[in-house]
Coordinates of C-alpha atoms in Angstrom, one line a residue:
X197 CA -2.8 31.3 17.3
X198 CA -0.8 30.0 14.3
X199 CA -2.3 28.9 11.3
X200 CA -3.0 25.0 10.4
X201 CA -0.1 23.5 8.6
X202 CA -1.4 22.5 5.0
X203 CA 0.2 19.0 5.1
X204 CA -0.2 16.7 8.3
X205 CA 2.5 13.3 8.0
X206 CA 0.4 10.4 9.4
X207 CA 3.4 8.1 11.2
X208 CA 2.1 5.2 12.1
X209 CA 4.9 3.3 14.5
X210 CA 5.0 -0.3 15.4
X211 CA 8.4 -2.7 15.5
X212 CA 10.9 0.0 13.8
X213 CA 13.3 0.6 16.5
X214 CA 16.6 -0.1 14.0
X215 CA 14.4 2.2 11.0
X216 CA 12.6 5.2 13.0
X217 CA 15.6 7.7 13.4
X218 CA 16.2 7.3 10.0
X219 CA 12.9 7.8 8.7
X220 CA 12.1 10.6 11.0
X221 CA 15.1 12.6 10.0
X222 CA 14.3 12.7 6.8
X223 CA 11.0 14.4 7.8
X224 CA 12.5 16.9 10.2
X225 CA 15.1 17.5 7.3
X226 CA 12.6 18.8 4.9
X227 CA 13.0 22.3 3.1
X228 CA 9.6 23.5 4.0
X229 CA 7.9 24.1 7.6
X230 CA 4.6 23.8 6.8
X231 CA 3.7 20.4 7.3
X232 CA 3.2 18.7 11.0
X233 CA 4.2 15.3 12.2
X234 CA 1.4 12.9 13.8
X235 CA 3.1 10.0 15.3
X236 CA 1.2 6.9 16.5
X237 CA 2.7 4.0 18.9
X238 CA 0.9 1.2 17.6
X239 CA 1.5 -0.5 21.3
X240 CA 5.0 -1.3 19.9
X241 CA 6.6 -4.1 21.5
X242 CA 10.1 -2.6 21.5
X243 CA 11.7 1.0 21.9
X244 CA 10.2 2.5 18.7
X245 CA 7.4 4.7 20.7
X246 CA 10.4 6.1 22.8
X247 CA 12.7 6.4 20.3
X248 CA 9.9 8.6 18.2
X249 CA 8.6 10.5 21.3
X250 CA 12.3 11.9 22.2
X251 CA 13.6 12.7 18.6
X252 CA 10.2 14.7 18.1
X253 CA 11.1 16.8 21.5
X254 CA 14.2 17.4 20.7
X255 CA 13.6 19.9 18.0
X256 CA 11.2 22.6 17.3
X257 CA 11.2 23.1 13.3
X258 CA 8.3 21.2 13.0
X259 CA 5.0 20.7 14.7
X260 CA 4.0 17.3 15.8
X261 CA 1.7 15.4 18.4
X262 CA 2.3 11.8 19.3
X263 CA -0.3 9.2 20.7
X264 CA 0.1 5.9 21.8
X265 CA -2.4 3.6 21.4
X266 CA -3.6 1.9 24.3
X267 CA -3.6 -1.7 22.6
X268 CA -2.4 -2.6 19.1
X269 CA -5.2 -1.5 16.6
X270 CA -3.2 -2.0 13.4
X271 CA -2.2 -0.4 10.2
X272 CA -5.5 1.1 8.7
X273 CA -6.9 1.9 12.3
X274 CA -3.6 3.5 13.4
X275 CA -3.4 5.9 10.4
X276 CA -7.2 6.8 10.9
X277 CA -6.3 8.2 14.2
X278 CA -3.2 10.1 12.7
X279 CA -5.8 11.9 10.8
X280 CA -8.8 12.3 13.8
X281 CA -5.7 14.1 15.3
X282 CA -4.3 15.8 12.3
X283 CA -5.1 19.7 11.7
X284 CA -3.7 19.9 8.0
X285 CA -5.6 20.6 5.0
X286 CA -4.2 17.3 3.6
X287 CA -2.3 14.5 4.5
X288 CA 0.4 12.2 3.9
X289 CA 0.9 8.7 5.2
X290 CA 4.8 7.5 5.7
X291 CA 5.5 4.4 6.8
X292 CA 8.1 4.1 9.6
X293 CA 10.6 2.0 8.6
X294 CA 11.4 4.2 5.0
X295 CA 12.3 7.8 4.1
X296 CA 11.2 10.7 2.3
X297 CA 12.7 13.2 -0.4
X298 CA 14.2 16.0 1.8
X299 CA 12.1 18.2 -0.7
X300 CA 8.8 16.1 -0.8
X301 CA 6.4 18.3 1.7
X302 CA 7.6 21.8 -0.3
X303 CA 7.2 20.1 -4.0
X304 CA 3.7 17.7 -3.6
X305 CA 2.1 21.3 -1.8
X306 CA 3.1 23.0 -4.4
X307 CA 1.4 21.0 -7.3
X308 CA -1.7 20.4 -4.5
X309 CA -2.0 24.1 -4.7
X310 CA -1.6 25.4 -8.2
X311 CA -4.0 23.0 -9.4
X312 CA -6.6 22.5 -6.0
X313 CA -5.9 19.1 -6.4
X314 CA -7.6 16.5 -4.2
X315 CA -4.9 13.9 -4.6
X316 CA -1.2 14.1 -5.8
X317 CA 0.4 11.3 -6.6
X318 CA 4.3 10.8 -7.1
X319 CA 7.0 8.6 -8.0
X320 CA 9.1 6.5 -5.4
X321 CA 11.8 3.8 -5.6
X322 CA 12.1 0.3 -3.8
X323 CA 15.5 0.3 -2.0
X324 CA 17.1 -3.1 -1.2
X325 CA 19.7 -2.9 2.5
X326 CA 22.7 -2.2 0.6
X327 CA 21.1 0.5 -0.8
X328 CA 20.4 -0.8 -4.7
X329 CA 16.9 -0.1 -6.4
X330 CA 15.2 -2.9 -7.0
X331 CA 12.2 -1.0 -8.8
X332 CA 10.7 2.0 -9.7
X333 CA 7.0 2.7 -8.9
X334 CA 5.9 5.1 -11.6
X335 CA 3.3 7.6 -11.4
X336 CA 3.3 9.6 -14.6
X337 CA 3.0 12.9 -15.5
X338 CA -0.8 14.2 -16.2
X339 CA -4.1 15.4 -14.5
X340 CA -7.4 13.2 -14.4
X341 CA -10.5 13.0 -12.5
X342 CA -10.3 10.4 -9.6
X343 CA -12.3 8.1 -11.4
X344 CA -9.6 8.0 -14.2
X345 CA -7.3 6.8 -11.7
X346 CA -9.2 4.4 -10.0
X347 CA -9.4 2.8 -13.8
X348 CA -5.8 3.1 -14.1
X349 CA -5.4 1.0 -10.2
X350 CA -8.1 -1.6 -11.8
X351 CA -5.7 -2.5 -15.2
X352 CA -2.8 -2.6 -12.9
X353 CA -1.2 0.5 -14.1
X354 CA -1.2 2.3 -11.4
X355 CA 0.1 1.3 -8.2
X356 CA -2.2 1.5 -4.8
X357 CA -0.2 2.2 -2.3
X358 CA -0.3 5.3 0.2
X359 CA 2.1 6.1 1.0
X360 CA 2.6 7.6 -2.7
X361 CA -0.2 9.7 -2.4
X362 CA -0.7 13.3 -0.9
X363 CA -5.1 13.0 0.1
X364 CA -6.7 16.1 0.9
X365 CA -7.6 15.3 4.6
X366 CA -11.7 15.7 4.4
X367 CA -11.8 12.5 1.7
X368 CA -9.2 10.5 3.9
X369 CA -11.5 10.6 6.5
X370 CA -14.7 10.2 5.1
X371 CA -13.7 6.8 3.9
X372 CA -13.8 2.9 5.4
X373 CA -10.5 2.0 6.5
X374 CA -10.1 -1.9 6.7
X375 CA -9.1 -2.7 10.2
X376 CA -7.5 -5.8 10.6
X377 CA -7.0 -6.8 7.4
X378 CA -3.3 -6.4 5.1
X379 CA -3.4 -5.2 2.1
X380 CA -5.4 -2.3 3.3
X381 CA -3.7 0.0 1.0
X382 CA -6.0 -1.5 -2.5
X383 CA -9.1 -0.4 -0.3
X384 CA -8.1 3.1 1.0
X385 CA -6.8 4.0 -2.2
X386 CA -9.6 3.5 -4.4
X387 CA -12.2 4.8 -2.3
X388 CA -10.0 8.5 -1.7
X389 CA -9.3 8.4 -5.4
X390 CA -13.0 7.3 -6.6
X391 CA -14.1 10.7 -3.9
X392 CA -11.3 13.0 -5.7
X393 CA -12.6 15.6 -8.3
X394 CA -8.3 16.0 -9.3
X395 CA -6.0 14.3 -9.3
X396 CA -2.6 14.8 -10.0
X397 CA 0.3 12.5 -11.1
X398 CA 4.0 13.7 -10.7
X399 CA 7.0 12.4 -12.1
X400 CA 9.2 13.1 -9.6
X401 CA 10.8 10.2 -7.2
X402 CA 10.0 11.7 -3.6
X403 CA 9.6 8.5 -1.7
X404 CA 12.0 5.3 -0.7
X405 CA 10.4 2.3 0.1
X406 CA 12.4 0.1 2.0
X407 CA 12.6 -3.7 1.2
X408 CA 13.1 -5.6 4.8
X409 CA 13.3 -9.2 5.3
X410 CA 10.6 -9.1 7.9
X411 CA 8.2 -7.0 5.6
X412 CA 4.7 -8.3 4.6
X413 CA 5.7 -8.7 0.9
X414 CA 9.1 -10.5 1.7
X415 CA 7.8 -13.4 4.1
X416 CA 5.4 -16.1 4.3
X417 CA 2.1 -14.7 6.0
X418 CA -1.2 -16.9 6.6
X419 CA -3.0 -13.3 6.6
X420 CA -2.0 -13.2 2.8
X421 CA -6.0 -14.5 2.5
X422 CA -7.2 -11.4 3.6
X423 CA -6.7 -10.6 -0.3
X424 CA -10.1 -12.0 -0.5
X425 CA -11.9 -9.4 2.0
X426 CA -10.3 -6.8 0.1
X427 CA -11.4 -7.3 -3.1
X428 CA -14.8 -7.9 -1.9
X429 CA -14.5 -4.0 -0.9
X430 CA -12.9 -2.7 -3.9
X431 CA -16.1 -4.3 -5.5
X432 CA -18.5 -2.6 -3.5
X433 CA -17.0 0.8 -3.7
X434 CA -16.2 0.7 -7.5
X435 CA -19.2 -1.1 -8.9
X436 CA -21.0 1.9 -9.6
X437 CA -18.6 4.0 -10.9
X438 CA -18.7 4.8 -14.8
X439 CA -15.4 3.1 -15.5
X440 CA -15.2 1.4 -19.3
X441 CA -14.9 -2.1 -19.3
X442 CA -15.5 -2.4 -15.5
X443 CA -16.0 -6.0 -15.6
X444 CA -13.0 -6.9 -17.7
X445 CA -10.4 -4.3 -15.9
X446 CA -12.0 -5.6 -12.0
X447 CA -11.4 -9.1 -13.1
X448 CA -7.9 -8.1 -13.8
X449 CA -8.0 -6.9 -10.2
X450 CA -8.9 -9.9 -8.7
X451 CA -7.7 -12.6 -10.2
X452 CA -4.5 -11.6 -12.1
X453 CA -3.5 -9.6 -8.8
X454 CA -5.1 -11.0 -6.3
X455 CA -5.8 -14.4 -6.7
X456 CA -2.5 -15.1 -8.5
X457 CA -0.9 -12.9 -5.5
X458 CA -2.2 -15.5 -3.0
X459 CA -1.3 -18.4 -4.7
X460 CA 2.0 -17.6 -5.5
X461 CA 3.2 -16.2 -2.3
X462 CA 1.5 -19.1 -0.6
X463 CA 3.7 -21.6 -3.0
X464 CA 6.9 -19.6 -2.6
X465 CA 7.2 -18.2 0.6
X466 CA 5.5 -21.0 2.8
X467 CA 8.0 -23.2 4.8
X468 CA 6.6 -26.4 4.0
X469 CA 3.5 -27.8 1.7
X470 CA 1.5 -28.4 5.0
X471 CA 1.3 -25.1 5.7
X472 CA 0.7 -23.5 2.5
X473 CA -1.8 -26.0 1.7
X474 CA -5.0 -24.3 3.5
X475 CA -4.1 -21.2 1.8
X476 CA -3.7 -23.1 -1.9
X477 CA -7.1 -24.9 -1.7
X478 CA -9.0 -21.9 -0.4
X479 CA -7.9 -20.2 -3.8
X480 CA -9.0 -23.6 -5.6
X481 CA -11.7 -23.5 -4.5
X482 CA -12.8 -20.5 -5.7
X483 CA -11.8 -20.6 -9.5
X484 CA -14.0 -21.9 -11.8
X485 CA -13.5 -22.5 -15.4
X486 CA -14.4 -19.0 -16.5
X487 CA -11.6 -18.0 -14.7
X488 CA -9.1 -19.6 -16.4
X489 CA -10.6 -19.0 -19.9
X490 CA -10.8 -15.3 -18.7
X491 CA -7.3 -15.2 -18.0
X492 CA -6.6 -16.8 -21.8
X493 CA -8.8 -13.5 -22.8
X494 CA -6.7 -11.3 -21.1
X495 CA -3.7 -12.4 -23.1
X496 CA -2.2 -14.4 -19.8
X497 CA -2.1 -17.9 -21.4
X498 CA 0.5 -19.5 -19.0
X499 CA -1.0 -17.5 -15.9
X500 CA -4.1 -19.9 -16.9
X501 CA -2.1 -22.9 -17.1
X502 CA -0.6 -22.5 -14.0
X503 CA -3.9 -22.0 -12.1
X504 CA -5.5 -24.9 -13.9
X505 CA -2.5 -27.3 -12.3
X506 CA -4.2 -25.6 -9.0
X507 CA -7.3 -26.4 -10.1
X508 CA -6.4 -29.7 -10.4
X509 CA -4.7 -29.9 -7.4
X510 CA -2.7 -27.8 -5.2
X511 CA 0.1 -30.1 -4.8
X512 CA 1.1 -30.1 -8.2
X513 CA 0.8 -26.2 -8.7
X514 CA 3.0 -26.0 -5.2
X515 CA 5.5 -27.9 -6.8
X516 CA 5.5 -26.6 -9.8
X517 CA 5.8 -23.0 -8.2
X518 CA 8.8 -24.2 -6.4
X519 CA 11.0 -25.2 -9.3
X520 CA 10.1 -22.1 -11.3
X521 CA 7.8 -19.1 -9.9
X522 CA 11.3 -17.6 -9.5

């Protein structure tokens, strides 16, 4: 019997029909072997289960299993099951609709490896259609403890992403996963990270993150609330770690990200004031002063202004937002 590969690639798959070939060659394109694939139809609507089933069988250079899930059980949930049926020492999650360094599996085991790391972390780029970058997402170049990390997510230095990240499998699993909630990634990355003894953080740009139209960041999305559930979770599984300045760095979290994420989007993206409006008064609602004068503290002066017009009332900051949150 062979050995277990030491990386298992969690794919979840769900609506990437025009995106999955390309995503899953650059998998099946990597230097190394020693990785499997674990594909998961979400209950896709369209061809992508197919499309993913029949690329897989058509080669043999890597290992892989593919599941289909009987209903549609989401992001968080999908990737959970990637992991129930993964056999790798580790794990990486990739999501369907972007590609991978052709050397990413050979160099992210490599650094797992030499220093028994629990998590690496690397560098990846935000790719427009036409191919420009639009942005860099930085990781650095250093080791800390996974409570170092979890500091760095909470000042906003440090992105939370997965699909950045290279978990050691026994801590992905031992962890909630948010099902049915967006912005899932904030949650499942400070809970691996706050269980990590090492972590690692690599330079080296191994990921492409695809910007699409019809993606969660790029398009108005009543679910955006969910921000709120989330942050409720970071709380809880944070709250008691021995992080400096906890209070000041988690209000950073959730008002300066989170909160001003909400409103923002809401403003921007929403088609009309009537439908952004549910979203804008639930934020409203729940600043206070504090709120504002903490945001004055944090050296975000006109962030406080802005949230005080919503404050006020959320017409006003909606139409503010709309002649210049650009």
């Amino acid at each position: 019997m062979s050995e277990p590969p030491k990386i298992s690639v969690l794919v979840p798959v769900y609506k990437v029909e025009p995106y999955i070939e390309e995503c899953l060659d650059s998998l099946l394109s990597q230097t190394s072997t020693d990785f499997e694939i674990i594909a998961v139809d979400d209950s896709s609507p369209d061809r992508s289960g197919e499309m993913t089933l029949r690329i897989l069988e058509q080669q043999s250079r890597i290992r892989w299993k593919f599941i289909k899930n009987a209903e549609n059980k989401g992001l968080a949930e999908t990737r959970r099951i990637a992991a129930l049926a993964a056999s790798g020492e580790y794990v990486l999650c990739v999501d369907s609709d972007d590609h991978v360094h052709h050397d990413l599996i050979r160099r992210v085991a490599e650094e797992a490896e030499k220093l028994n790391a629990d998590i690496v972390i690397f560098a990846a780029e935000n790719i427009s259609p036409d191919g420009k970058i639009n942005y860099r997402v930085e990781a650095g170049d250093t080791v800390m403890s996974g409570v170092e990390a979890v500091e760095k997510i909470l000042d906003l230095t440090l992105q939370a992403y997965c699909f950045n990240k290279l978990v050691r499998r026994s801590i992905f699993l031992a962890i909630e996963h948010p099902t049915g909630l967006i912005y899932e990634d904030i949650c499942v990355s400070v809970q691996t990270l706050g269980k990590a003894s090492v972590v690692r953080l690599m330079p080296d740009t191994l990921y492409s993150y695809m910007y699409r139209e019809s993606g969660i960041s790029t398009r108005f999305n009543p679910k955006i609330i969910d921000i709120f559930a989330i942050m409720d979770r970071v709380e809880k599984s944070t709250a008691s770690m021995p992080i400096r300045n906890y209070r000041k760095l988690f209000f950073r979290l959730k008002y300066v990200y989170g909160f001003r994420t909400i409103a923002f989007q809401a403003a921007i993206k929403a088609p009309t004031y009537r439908s952004a409006e549910p979203i804008l008064d639930s934020v409203a609602q729940r600043l206070r002063l504090r709120h504002l004068l903490g945001m004055v503290s944090d050296h975000r002066p006109k962030l406080s202004l802005v949230m005080a017009m919503l404050k006020i009332h959320p017409w006003i900051f909606y139409r503010f937002v709309r002649r210049f949150g650009h």
